Coordinates of C-alpha atoms (C1' of nucleotides) in Angstrom, one line a residue:
Chain A
M1172 CA 152.1 85.6 34.0
S1173 CA 151.8 86.4 37.6
R1174 CA 148.6 88.2 38.3
N1175 CA 150.4 91.2 39.6
A1176 CA 151.9 91.7 36.1
E1177 CA 148.6 90.9 34.5
V1178 CA 146.8 93.6 36.6
A1179 CA 149.6 96.0 36.0
D1180 CA 149.3 95.5 32.3
R1181 CA 145.6 96.4 32.4
L1182 CA 146.3 99.6 34.3
D1183 CA 149.1 100.5 31.8
E1184 CA 146.6 100.0 29.0
M1185 CA 144.2 102.3 30.8
A1186 CA 146.9 104.8 31.0
D1187 CA 147.7 104.6 27.3
R1188 CA 144.0 104.9 26.4
L1189 CA 143.4 107.8 28.7
E1190 CA 146.4 109.5 27.2
A1191 CA 145.1 108.9 23.7
L1192 CA 141.9 110.7 24.8
G1193 CA 144.0 113.7 25.9
V1194 CA 143.3 113.1 29.6
E1195 CA 145.9 114.9 31.8
Y1196 CA 147.6 113.5 34.9
K1197 CA 145.6 110.3 35.2
P1198 CA 147.8 108.4 32.8
R1199 CA 150.8 109.0 35.0
A1200 CA 148.8 108.0 38.1
Y1201 CA 147.8 104.7 36.5
R1202 CA 151.4 104.0 35.3
Q1203 CA 152.9 104.6 38.7
A1204 CA 150.3 102.4 40.3
A1205 CA 150.9 99.7 37.6
D1206 CA 154.7 99.8 38.3
N1207 CA 154.2 99.4 42.0
I1208 CA 151.7 96.6 41.6
R1209 CA 154.1 94.8 39.2
G1210 CA 156.9 95.1 41.7
H1211 CA 154.9 94.4 44.8
T1212 CA 156.0 91.3 46.8
V1213 CA 152.5 90.2 47.8
A1214 CA 150.3 88.5 45.3
I1215 CA 147.6 90.9 44.2
E1216 CA 144.8 88.4 44.5
T1217 CA 145.8 87.9 48.1
L1218 CA 145.4 91.6 48.8
A1219 CA 142.2 91.8 46.7
E1220 CA 140.6 89.0 48.8
R1221 CA 141.3 91.1 51.9
G1222 CA 139.5 93.9 50.2
R1223 CA 140.1 97.3 48.7
D1224 CA 141.8 98.7 51.8
A1225 CA 144.5 96.1 51.6
V1226 CA 145.1 96.9 47.9
E1227 CA 145.4 100.6 48.8
E1228 CA 148.4 99.7 51.0
I1229 CA 150.5 99.6 47.8
D1230 CA 152.2 103.0 47.2
R1231 CA 150.4 105.2 44.7
V1232 CA 147.3 103.0 44.7
G1233 CA 144.3 104.9 45.9
E1234 CA 140.7 104.3 46.3
A1235 CA 139.7 104.4 42.7
I1236 CA 142.5 102.2 41.3
A1237 CA 142.2 99.7 44.3
A1238 CA 138.5 99.3 43.4
K1239 CA 139.4 98.5 39.8
V1240 CA 142.0 96.0 40.9
V1241 CA 139.5 94.2 43.1
E1242 CA 137.0 94.3 40.3
Y1243 CA 139.5 92.8 37.9
V1244 CA 140.5 90.0 40.3
E1245 CA 136.9 89.1 41.0
T1246 CA 135.4 89.4 37.5
G1247 CA 138.4 89.3 35.2
E1248 CA 137.4 92.6 33.8
I1249 CA 137.5 96.3 34.5
A1250 CA 134.3 97.9 33.2
E1251 CA 135.9 101.3 32.6
L1252 CA 138.7 99.6 30.6
E1253 CA 136.1 97.8 28.5
E1254 CA 134.4 101.2 27.8
L1255 CA 137.7 102.7 26.8
R1256 CA 138.3 99.8 24.5
D1257 CA 134.9 100.3 22.9
D1258 CA 135.7 104.0 22.4
L1259 CA 139.0 103.3 20.6
P1260 CA 138.8 99.7 19.3
V1261 CA 142.5 99.3 18.4
D1262 CA 145.4 97.1 19.5
I1263 CA 147.0 100.1 21.3
G1264 CA 149.9 98.1 22.7
A1265 CA 151.0 96.7 19.4
L1266 CA 150.7 100.0 17.6
M1267 CA 152.6 101.9 20.3
R1268 CA 155.5 99.5 20.0
V1269 CA 156.3 101.2 16.7
E1270 CA 159.1 103.7 17.4
G1271 CA 157.6 107.2 17.2
V1272 CA 154.0 106.1 17.6
G1273 CA 152.4 107.0 20.9
P1274 CA 148.9 107.2 22.2
K1275 CA 147.9 110.4 20.4
T1276 CA 149.2 109.1 17.1
V1277 CA 147.2 105.9 17.6
A1278 CA 144.0 107.9 18.2
D1279 CA 144.6 110.3 15.3
L1280 CA 145.2 107.5 12.8
Y1281 CA 142.2 105.5 14.0
E1282 CA 140.0 108.6 13.7
A1283 CA 141.3 109.5 10.2
L1284 CA 142.0 106.2 8.6
G1285 CA 140.5 103.5 10.9
V1286 CA 143.9 102.0 11.7
R1287 CA 143.4 99.2 14.3
D1288 CA 146.5 97.1 14.2
L1289 CA 150.0 96.8 12.7
D1290 CA 148.7 95.4 9.4
D1291 CA 146.3 98.3 9.0
L1292 CA 149.1 100.7 9.8
E1293 CA 151.5 99.1 7.3
A1294 CA 148.8 99.2 4.6
A1295 CA 148.0 102.8 5.3
A1296 CA 151.6 103.8 5.2
E1297 CA 152.3 101.9 2.0
A1298 CA 149.2 103.4 0.3
G1299 CA 150.5 106.9 1.2
E1300 CA 147.5 107.7 3.3
I1301 CA 149.3 108.7 6.4
R1302 CA 151.0 111.7 4.9
E1303 CA 147.6 113.1 4.0
V1304 CA 146.5 113.2 7.6
K1305 CA 146.6 116.6 9.3
G1306 CA 149.8 116.9 11.5
F1307 CA 151.5 114.0 9.6
G1308 CA 153.8 114.2 6.6
P1309 CA 155.9 112.0 4.3
K1310 CA 158.8 111.7 6.8
T1311 CA 156.5 110.4 9.6
E1312 CA 155.0 107.9 7.2
E1313 CA 158.4 106.7 6.1
N1314 CA 159.6 106.3 9.7
I1315 CA 156.5 104.3 10.6
L1316 CA 157.1 102.0 7.6
D1317 CA 160.8 101.6 8.7
N1318 CA 159.9 100.7 12.2
I1319 CA 156.9 98.4 11.8
E1320 CA 159.0 95.3 11.3
F1321 CA 161.1 95.8 14.4
A1322 CA 157.9 96.4 16.4
R1323 CA 156.5 93.1 15.1
E1324 CA 159.7 91.2 16.3
S1325 CA 160.7 93.0 19.4
H1326 CA 157.7 92.5 21.6
E1327 CA 159.9 91.1 24.4
R1328 CA 162.5 92.9 26.4
A1329 CA 166.0 91.6 26.0
L1330 CA 167.5 89.5 28.7
L1331 CA 170.2 91.1 30.9
G1332 CA 172.3 88.1 30.1
E1333 CA 172.2 89.0 26.4
A1334 CA 172.3 92.8 26.7
Q1335 CA 175.2 93.0 29.1
P1336 CA 177.7 91.2 26.8
L1337 CA 176.6 93.3 23.8
A1338 CA 177.1 96.4 25.9
E1339 CA 180.6 95.3 26.9
R1340 CA 181.5 94.8 23.2
V1341 CA 180.2 98.2 22.3
L1342 CA 182.1 99.8 25.2
D1343 CA 185.3 98.1 24.2
H1344 CA 184.8 99.4 20.7
L1345 CA 184.2 103.0 22.0
R1346 CA 187.2 102.9 24.3
D1347 CA 189.3 102.2 21.2
H1348 CA 188.8 105.8 20.2
G1349 CA 191.4 108.2 21.5
A1350 CA 189.0 111.0 22.2
V1351 CA 186.9 108.8 24.6
T1352 CA 187.9 109.7 28.2
A1353 CA 185.1 107.6 29.9
A1354 CA 182.5 105.1 28.8
D1355 CA 179.9 103.2 30.7
T1356 CA 176.4 101.7 30.5
A1357 CA 173.4 103.6 31.7
G1358 CA 169.7 103.0 32.0
S1359 CA 168.1 99.8 33.3
L1360 CA 171.2 97.9 32.2
R1361 CA 173.4 99.7 34.7
R1362 CA 170.7 99.1 37.3
W1363 CA 171.0 95.4 36.3
R1364 CA 167.3 94.9 35.7
P1365 CA 166.7 91.3 34.6
T1366 CA 165.4 92.5 31.3
V1367 CA 166.1 95.7 29.4
G1368 CA 164.2 97.6 26.7
D1369 CA 167.4 98.8 25.1
V1370 CA 171.1 99.2 25.7
D1371 CA 172.2 102.7 26.8
V1372 CA 175.8 103.6 26.6
L1373 CA 177.4 106.9 27.6
V1374 CA 180.7 108.4 26.6
A1375 CA 182.7 111.4 27.9
S1376 CA 184.5 113.2 25.1
D1377 CA 185.2 116.6 23.6
A1378 CA 184.9 115.2 20.1
G1379 CA 181.2 114.2 19.9
E1380 CA 180.9 113.9 16.2
A1381 CA 184.1 111.9 15.8
V1382 CA 182.9 109.5 18.5
V1383 CA 179.5 109.1 17.0
E1384 CA 181.1 108.3 13.7
H1385 CA 183.3 105.7 15.3
F1386 CA 180.2 104.3 17.0
T1387 CA 178.5 103.8 13.7
E1388 CA 181.4 101.7 12.5
F1389 CA 180.4 99.0 15.1
D1390 CA 179.1 96.0 13.2
A1391 CA 175.4 97.0 13.3
E1392 CA 172.6 98.7 11.5
V1393 CA 172.6 102.5 12.0
I1394 CA 169.2 103.9 13.0
E1395 CA 170.1 107.5 13.4
A1396 CA 173.3 109.5 14.1
G1397 CA 173.6 113.1 15.1
T1398 CA 176.3 115.2 16.6
S1399 CA 176.1 114.0 20.2
K1400 CA 173.8 111.0 20.0
A1401 CA 173.2 108.0 17.8
S1402 CA 171.3 104.7 17.8
L1403 CA 172.2 101.3 16.3
R1404 CA 170.4 98.0 16.1
A1405 CA 172.6 95.0 17.0
D1406 CA 171.7 91.5 18.0
G1407 CA 168.0 92.4 17.8
M1408 CA 168.5 95.2 20.4
R1409 CA 168.6 98.9 20.1
V1410 CA 171.8 100.5 21.3
D1411 CA 171.6 104.2 22.2
L1412 CA 174.8 106.3 22.6
R1413 CA 175.1 109.7 24.1
V1414 CA 178.3 111.7 24.1
V1415 CA 178.8 114.4 26.8
V1416 CA 181.7 116.7 27.8
E1417 CA 183.8 115.5 30.8
A1418 CA 182.5 118.3 33.1
E1419 CA 179.0 116.9 32.7
W1420 CA 179.9 113.2 32.8
G1421 CA 178.6 112.5 36.3
A1422 CA 175.4 114.5 35.7
A1423 CA 174.7 112.6 32.5
L1424 CA 175.5 109.2 34.0
Q1425 CA 173.2 109.9 37.0
Y1426 CA 170.5 111.2 34.8
F1427 CA 170.5 108.5 32.2
T1428 CA 170.9 105.7 34.7
G1429 CA 167.5 106.6 36.2
S1430 CA 165.2 105.2 37.2
R1431 CA 162.8 107.9 36.2
D1432 CA 161.1 107.7 39.6
H1433 CA 164.4 107.8 41.4
N1434 CA 165.3 111.0 39.5
I1435 CA 162.0 112.6 40.3
V1436 CA 162.6 112.1 44.0
L1437 CA 166.1 113.7 43.6
R1438 CA 164.6 116.6 41.7
N1439 CA 162.1 117.3 44.3
R1440 CA 164.8 117.2 47.0
A1441 CA 166.8 119.7 44.9
I1442 CA 163.9 122.1 44.7
E1443 CA 163.6 122.1 48.5
R1444 CA 167.3 123.3 48.6
D1445 CA 166.9 126.0 45.9
L1446 CA 168.9 123.7 43.6
K1447 CA 168.1 122.4 40.1
V1448 CA 169.1 119.0 38.9
N1449 CA 169.3 118.0 35.3
E1450 CA 171.5 116.0 32.9
Y1451 CA 174.1 118.8 32.9
G1452 CA 174.7 119.1 36.6
V1453 CA 173.3 120.5 39.9
F1454 CA 172.8 124.3 39.8
D1455 CA 172.3 126.7 42.6
V1456 CA 169.3 128.8 41.5
S1457 CA 168.8 130.6 44.8
G1458 CA 169.6 134.0 43.2
V1459 CA 168.0 133.3 39.9
E1460 CA 164.8 135.0 38.8
D1461 CA 163.6 132.2 36.5
P1462 CA 165.2 128.8 37.2
D1463 CA 163.4 127.5 34.1
A1464 CA 165.0 130.0 31.8
G1465 CA 167.5 127.4 30.5
Q1466 CA 169.2 124.2 31.2
R1467 CA 172.4 125.6 32.7
V1468 CA 170.8 128.5 34.7
G1469 CA 172.5 129.5 38.0
E1470 CA 175.9 128.4 39.4
R1471 CA 177.0 124.9 38.7
V1472 CA 177.8 123.1 42.0
A1473 CA 178.2 119.5 40.7
G1474 CA 178.3 117.5 37.5
G1475 CA 181.8 116.0 36.9
T1476 CA 181.2 112.9 38.9
E1477 CA 178.1 111.0 40.0
A1478 CA 179.2 111.3 43.6
S1479 CA 179.3 115.1 43.3
M1480 CA 175.7 115.0 42.2
Y1481 CA 174.5 113.2 45.3
E1482 CA 176.8 115.1 47.5
A1483 CA 175.3 118.4 46.3
L1484 CA 172.0 117.0 47.5
D1485 CA 173.5 116.1 50.9
L1486 CA 173.5 112.4 50.1
P1487 CA 176.1 109.7 49.8
L1488 CA 176.4 108.0 46.4
I1489 CA 173.5 105.6 45.9
P1490 CA 174.5 102.4 44.0
P1491 CA 172.7 102.1 40.7
E1492 CA 171.0 98.8 41.6
L1493 CA 169.1 100.7 44.4
R1494 CA 167.8 103.5 42.2
E1495 CA 164.2 102.2 41.9
D1496 CA 162.4 104.6 44.3
R1497 CA 162.0 101.9 46.9
G1498 CA 163.1 104.1 49.8
E1499 CA 166.8 104.4 48.8
V1500 CA 166.8 108.2 49.0
A1501 CA 165.3 108.2 52.5
A1502 CA 167.8 105.5 53.6
A1503 CA 170.7 107.5 52.1
D1504 CA 169.5 110.6 53.9
A1505 CA 169.4 108.7 57.2
G1506 CA 172.8 107.1 56.6
D1507 CA 171.2 103.7 56.4
L1508 CA 172.3 102.6 53.0
P1509 CA 173.3 98.9 52.9
D1510 CA 176.9 98.0 52.3
L1511 CA 176.0 95.9 49.3
V1512 CA 177.5 92.5 48.6
A1513 CA 180.0 92.5 45.7
L1514 CA 181.2 89.9 43.2
G1515 CA 184.5 89.6 45.1
D1516 CA 182.7 88.6 48.3
L1517 CA 181.5 85.4 46.7
R1518 CA 183.6 82.3 47.5
G1519 CA 181.8 79.4 46.1
D1520 CA 178.8 78.0 44.4
L1521 CA 176.2 75.7 46.0
H1522 CA 174.1 74.6 43.0
T1523 CA 175.8 72.9 40.1
H1524 CA 175.4 69.9 37.8
T1525 CA 177.6 67.4 36.2
D1526 CA 177.1 64.8 33.4
A1527 CA 175.7 62.5 35.9
S1528 CA 172.5 64.3 35.3
D1529 CA 172.0 66.9 32.6
G1530 CA 175.4 68.8 32.8
D1531 CA 178.1 68.7 30.2
E1532 CA 181.1 68.1 32.4
S1533 CA 182.4 65.4 34.8
V1534 CA 182.7 65.9 38.5
A1535 CA 186.4 66.4 38.2
G1536 CA 185.9 68.9 35.3
M1537 CA 183.4 71.0 37.3
L1538 CA 185.7 71.0 40.4
A1539 CA 188.7 72.1 38.2
G1540 CA 186.6 74.8 36.6
A1541 CA 185.5 76.1 40.0
A1542 CA 189.2 76.3 41.0
E1543 CA 190.0 78.1 37.9
F1544 CA 187.1 80.5 38.4
G1545 CA 188.6 81.3 41.8
H1546 CA 186.1 79.6 44.1
D1547 CA 187.1 78.1 47.4
Y1548 CA 184.3 75.5 47.4
L1549 CA 181.7 73.9 45.2
A1550 CA 178.6 71.8 45.9
V1551 CA 177.8 69.2 43.3
T1552 CA 174.0 69.0 43.2
D1553 CA 172.8 66.8 40.4
H1554 CA 169.1 66.4 39.7
A1555 CA 167.2 63.8 41.6
T1556 CA 164.3 62.0 39.9
G1557 CA 160.9 63.3 40.6
P1558 CA 158.2 65.7 39.3
G1559 CA 159.4 67.7 36.3
M1560 CA 162.4 65.5 35.6
V1561 CA 161.5 64.1 32.3
G1562 CA 163.7 62.2 29.8
G1563 CA 165.8 60.5 32.4
V1564 CA 167.5 63.7 33.5
G1565 CA 167.2 63.0 37.2
V1566 CA 169.3 60.3 38.8
S1567 CA 168.1 57.6 41.2
D1568 CA 168.9 57.7 44.9
D1569 CA 171.5 55.0 44.5
E1570 CA 173.2 57.0 41.8
L1571 CA 173.1 60.1 43.9
L1572 CA 175.1 58.2 46.6
A1573 CA 177.6 57.0 43.9
V1574 CA 178.1 60.6 42.6
A1575 CA 178.6 61.7 46.2
E1576 CA 181.3 59.1 46.7
E1577 CA 183.0 60.3 43.5
V1578 CA 182.9 63.9 44.9
R1579 CA 184.4 62.8 48.2
A1580 CA 187.1 60.9 46.4
A1581 CA 188.0 63.7 43.9
D1582 CA 191.4 65.2 44.1
S1583 CA 190.3 68.9 44.0
E1584 CA 191.8 72.3 44.8
V1585 CA 188.5 73.5 46.0
R1586 CA 186.5 72.0 48.9
A1587 CA 183.9 69.8 47.4
F1588 CA 180.5 69.4 49.0
T1589 CA 178.3 66.5 48.1
G1590 CA 174.7 67.3 47.3
V1591 CA 171.5 67.0 45.3
E1592 CA 168.9 69.2 43.6
A1593 CA 165.8 67.5 44.8
N1594 CA 162.3 68.3 43.5
I1595 CA 159.6 69.9 45.5
A1596 CA 156.3 68.2 44.5
A1597 CA 153.1 70.2 44.4
D1598 CA 152.3 69.1 47.9
G1599 CA 155.6 70.4 49.2
S1600 CA 157.2 67.0 49.7
V1601 CA 160.8 66.3 48.6
S1602 CA 161.5 63.6 46.1
V1603 CA 164.5 61.9 47.7
A1604 CA 164.5 59.4 50.6
D1605 CA 165.3 60.9 53.9
D1606 CA 168.2 58.4 54.5
V1607 CA 169.8 59.5 51.3
L1608 CA 169.4 63.2 52.0
A1609 CA 171.1 62.6 55.4
E1610 CA 174.2 61.3 53.6
L1611 CA 174.5 64.5 51.5
D1612 CA 176.2 67.7 52.5
C1613 CA 174.1 70.3 50.6
V1614 CA 170.5 69.6 49.7
V1615 CA 169.0 72.1 47.3
A1616 CA 165.2 71.6 46.8
S1617 CA 163.5 73.3 43.8
P1618 CA 160.1 73.3 42.1
H1619 CA 160.3 71.9 38.6
A1620 CA 156.7 71.0 37.9
A1621 CA 153.2 72.5 38.5
L1622 CA 154.7 75.9 38.2
D1623 CA 151.6 78.0 38.3
G1624 CA 149.2 79.2 41.0
D1625 CA 150.2 79.9 44.6
G1626 CA 153.3 78.2 45.7
T1627 CA 153.6 79.6 49.2
D1628 CA 152.5 76.5 51.2
R1629 CA 154.7 74.3 49.0
L1630 CA 157.8 76.4 49.6
V1631 CA 157.1 76.8 53.3
A1632 CA 156.8 73.0 53.6
A1633 CA 160.1 72.5 51.8
A1634 CA 161.8 75.2 53.9
E1635 CA 160.7 73.4 57.0
H1636 CA 162.0 70.0 55.8
P1637 CA 164.9 69.3 58.2
A1638 CA 167.3 68.1 55.4
V1639 CA 166.8 70.9 53.0
N1640 CA 169.5 73.6 53.0
V1641 CA 168.6 75.7 50.0
L1642 CA 165.4 76.5 48.1
G1643 CA 166.5 76.6 44.5
H1644 CA 164.9 79.0 42.0
P1645 CA 162.0 79.4 44.3
T1646 CA 159.3 80.7 41.9
G1647 CA 160.4 78.7 38.9
R1648 CA 160.0 81.6 36.6
L1649 CA 161.6 81.8 33.2
L1650 CA 162.0 85.4 31.9
N1651 CA 159.7 86.2 28.9
R1652 CA 158.4 82.6 29.0
R1653 CA 156.9 81.6 32.3
A1654 CA 155.8 83.7 35.3
G1655 CA 156.3 80.9 37.7
L1656 CA 154.7 80.5 41.1
D1657 CA 153.0 83.3 43.0
I1658 CA 154.4 83.4 46.5
D1659 CA 153.9 85.3 49.6
I1660 CA 157.5 86.1 50.0
D1661 CA 157.1 87.3 53.6
A1662 CA 155.7 83.9 54.6
V1663 CA 158.4 82.0 52.7
A1664 CA 161.2 84.1 54.0
A1665 CA 159.9 83.8 57.6
A1666 CA 159.9 80.0 57.2
A1667 CA 163.3 80.0 55.7
A1668 CA 164.8 82.2 58.4
A1669 CA 163.2 80.1 61.2
N1670 CA 164.6 76.8 59.7
D1671 CA 168.0 77.9 58.6
T1672 CA 167.1 77.3 55.0
A1673 CA 168.8 79.6 52.4
L1674 CA 166.8 81.2 49.6
E1675 CA 168.5 81.0 46.3
I1676 CA 169.1 83.7 43.8
N1677 CA 169.5 81.5 40.7
A1678 CA 172.0 83.5 38.6
N1679 CA 171.1 81.9 35.3
P1680 CA 170.1 84.9 33.1
H1681 CA 166.9 83.1 32.1
R1682 CA 165.8 82.9 35.7
L1683 CA 167.2 85.5 38.1
D1684 CA 165.0 83.9 40.7
L1685 CA 164.5 85.2 43.4
R1686 CA 164.2 88.6 41.8
G1687 CA 165.4 91.8 43.5
G1688 CA 162.2 92.8 45.2
Y1689 CA 161.8 89.4 46.8
V1690 CA 165.4 89.4 47.9
K1691 CA 164.8 92.6 49.8
A1692 CA 161.8 91.2 51.5
A1693 CA 163.8 88.1 52.4
V1694 CA 166.7 90.1 53.8
D1695 CA 164.3 92.2 55.8
A1696 CA 162.8 89.0 57.3
G1697 CA 166.3 87.8 58.3
A1698 CA 166.5 85.0 55.8
T1699 CA 169.9 83.9 54.3
I1700 CA 170.5 84.3 50.6
A1701 CA 172.5 81.9 48.4
V1702 CA 173.7 83.2 45.1
N1703 CA 174.1 80.2 42.8
T1704 CA 174.7 79.7 39.1
D1705 CA 173.0 76.3 38.6
A1706 CA 176.0 75.8 36.2
H1707 CA 175.8 72.9 33.8
R1708 CA 179.3 73.6 32.5
P1709 CA 182.3 75.5 33.9
A1710 CA 181.7 78.5 31.5
A1711 CA 178.4 79.1 33.4
F1712 CA 180.2 80.0 36.6
D1713 CA 180.4 83.4 34.9
Y1714 CA 176.7 83.8 35.5
L1715 CA 177.5 84.6 39.1
R1716 CA 177.7 88.3 38.4
F1717 CA 174.1 88.4 37.3
G1718 CA 173.1 86.8 40.6
V1719 CA 175.3 89.2 42.6
H1720 CA 173.8 92.2 41.0
T1721 CA 170.3 90.8 41.6
A1722 CA 171.3 90.4 45.3
R1723 CA 172.4 94.1 45.3
R1724 CA 169.0 95.0 43.8
G1725 CA 167.6 93.3 46.9
W1726 CA 169.8 95.4 49.2
A1727 CA 171.7 92.4 50.3
E1728 CA 175.0 92.7 52.2
A1729 CA 177.8 90.1 52.3
A1730 CA 176.5 89.0 55.8
D1731 CA 173.2 88.1 54.2
V1732 CA 174.8 85.8 51.6
L1733 CA 175.6 82.2 52.5
N1734 CA 178.3 81.7 49.9
A1735 CA 180.1 84.9 50.9
R1736 CA 181.1 82.8 53.9
D1737 CA 184.3 80.7 53.9
A1738 CA 184.0 77.0 53.5
D1739 CA 183.9 76.3 57.2
G1740 CA 181.2 78.9 57.6
V1741 CA 179.2 77.2 54.9
A1742 CA 179.8 73.8 56.5
D1743 CA 178.4 75.2 59.7
F1744 CA 175.3 76.4 58.0
L1745 CA 174.9 72.9 56.4
G1746 CA 175.2 71.3 59.8
L1747 CA 178.4 69.4 59.0
Chain B
dG374 C1' 144.0 109.7 40.1
dC375 C1' 147.2 110.4 43.9
dC376 C1' 149.0 112.9 47.6
dG377 C1' 150.3 116.0 51.9
dT378 C1' 156.6 119.9 57.0
dT379 C1' 152.2 123.8 50.5
dT380 C1' 147.5 118.1 54.4
dT381 C1' 141.3 117.5 51.8
dC382 C1' 142.5 121.1 47.1
dG383 C1' 145.8 122.3 43.8
dG384 C1' 149.5 120.8 42.0
dC385 C1' 151.7 117.0 39.4
dC386 C1' 160.1 116.4 36.7
dC387 C1' 162.6 118.0 32.9
dG388 C1' 164.7 118.5 28.5
dA389 C1' 166.0 117.0 23.5
dC390 C1' 164.6 115.9 19.2
dT391 C1' 161.6 115.3 15.2
dG392 C1' 158.5 116.6 12.1
dT393 C1' 155.2 119.3 11.4
dT394 C1' 154.6 123.6 11.7
dT395 C1' 154.9 129.4 11.5
dT396 C1' 154.7 128.5 17.4
dC397 C1' 154.0 123.7 18.8
dA398 C1' 152.5 118.7 19.7
dG399 C1' 154.0 114.3 20.3
dT400 C1' 157.4 111.0 21.6
dC401 C1' 161.2 109.5 24.2
dG402 C1' 164.3 108.8 27.9

DNA sequence: GCCGTTTTCGGCCCGACTGTTTTCAGTCG
């Protein structure tokens, strides 16, 4: 776990515990600080070493939280958190994972029954003790019992790469219903976050109940189903449906896409204009005595489309991937929104494998697959031997040259670039002889071993290597499994930009590395981005969309992306 | 606890739903 996430988790825990105690406002402050630390592109220990003032540079982190961050980095503890843990000695994170159980419930059940963890909770529910607690009843007890098992299993967020295909199947099913006039994803899935907590789908229809019923006929367990919303559990994920009328489609889509912080910025902007924004539309409340009197108070000025919602606030439509409260509203206001790269802009793939190393397909098969996918060019970059390449996966320098010869000789519809995925050792050196690298068109260099600690110097050294063209999956993270290297992205991006080395967005859904926040920093520093699939078989070329949307989350335009260039443009970049 | 064209104090987004209640607290998104 990167230390940013580790620190953020501690602050989130403080928020939960403060909320359990009934403290107002502080929980929100801690959560916002935690979110911003988690997403910050500079390693938190680097900032902590520079002192409290440096930590305070992170948005929503003030004096008090910065001091706790420094304390945590230096001592591994936050004294106040330890006190809070002593006050309420429970596994608050595990308990809150139970649907319907929040901080207050955790505190109440500890006080009344001494519930400390999921096992205690289950025992208390089975013994019928929970229904006897004041404020609780048999229904709550039953719900807790029903939801405990899912809480035990689903401690991880689902990968985008799993959730997106499920969402598409659900949307296809919904669109089969004649009364459905529009259907789309919402939530973090529509923002293409690398992991999602659940799958949100939204439908426009005048026949809410019929659509909900149709939804429950999808092959899945029904959690709940009302007149306009319902939830299923499918493939280990929760799928939430909402049905709205067509006139409120845009408002609902905007609202449920979030992020929450993005929506707060919009609401505050609305208030400045005597407008009110909610999931039903934008309303002019200038002549209204009490704007809070109801959800559709005032005159509706927008709501049918998402664009109308933004237009009512004097803004252009902001693409979902940007809606993370990272300055997108200010940029939109100033007319400075990026013209984001799109899937159709991508013309090739510069990081792929064949059965010469650990791929499943021959050189010819990969080239044919690339042509079928619609690419103009493909770089064949099999693994070199070196640190991290166990079990004979990597091929020797001589074999690399033999594969290159096969690539050159291939009769291919796409332009074929020879290449290698070399390994960046812990000291930053590259594991292939210089004279071999010189023979190859496209040299990808990636870290495959020693994937913890600070990797900044290592990546800077690789970026400065004259033969290296692309830094592959720079941090080496694996979602839900390995945090990967901590890096100072500004330093890495500066070195990449200065040395004409591209930084990869590895589109494999287990990686999505670089992540969006790092991409934005890299683009800001003038670095070139390569969106590659790391395909080990032709079917994996489809991963490209996950990479493209990650690029969009990083505010990247087509001009920032190496493989949005034509084959000659790429050849120029590679120095051919 | 944080923040500032309401600037060093006084606010802090908004609404639906559920289950428990006789008017609302907690949770969720």
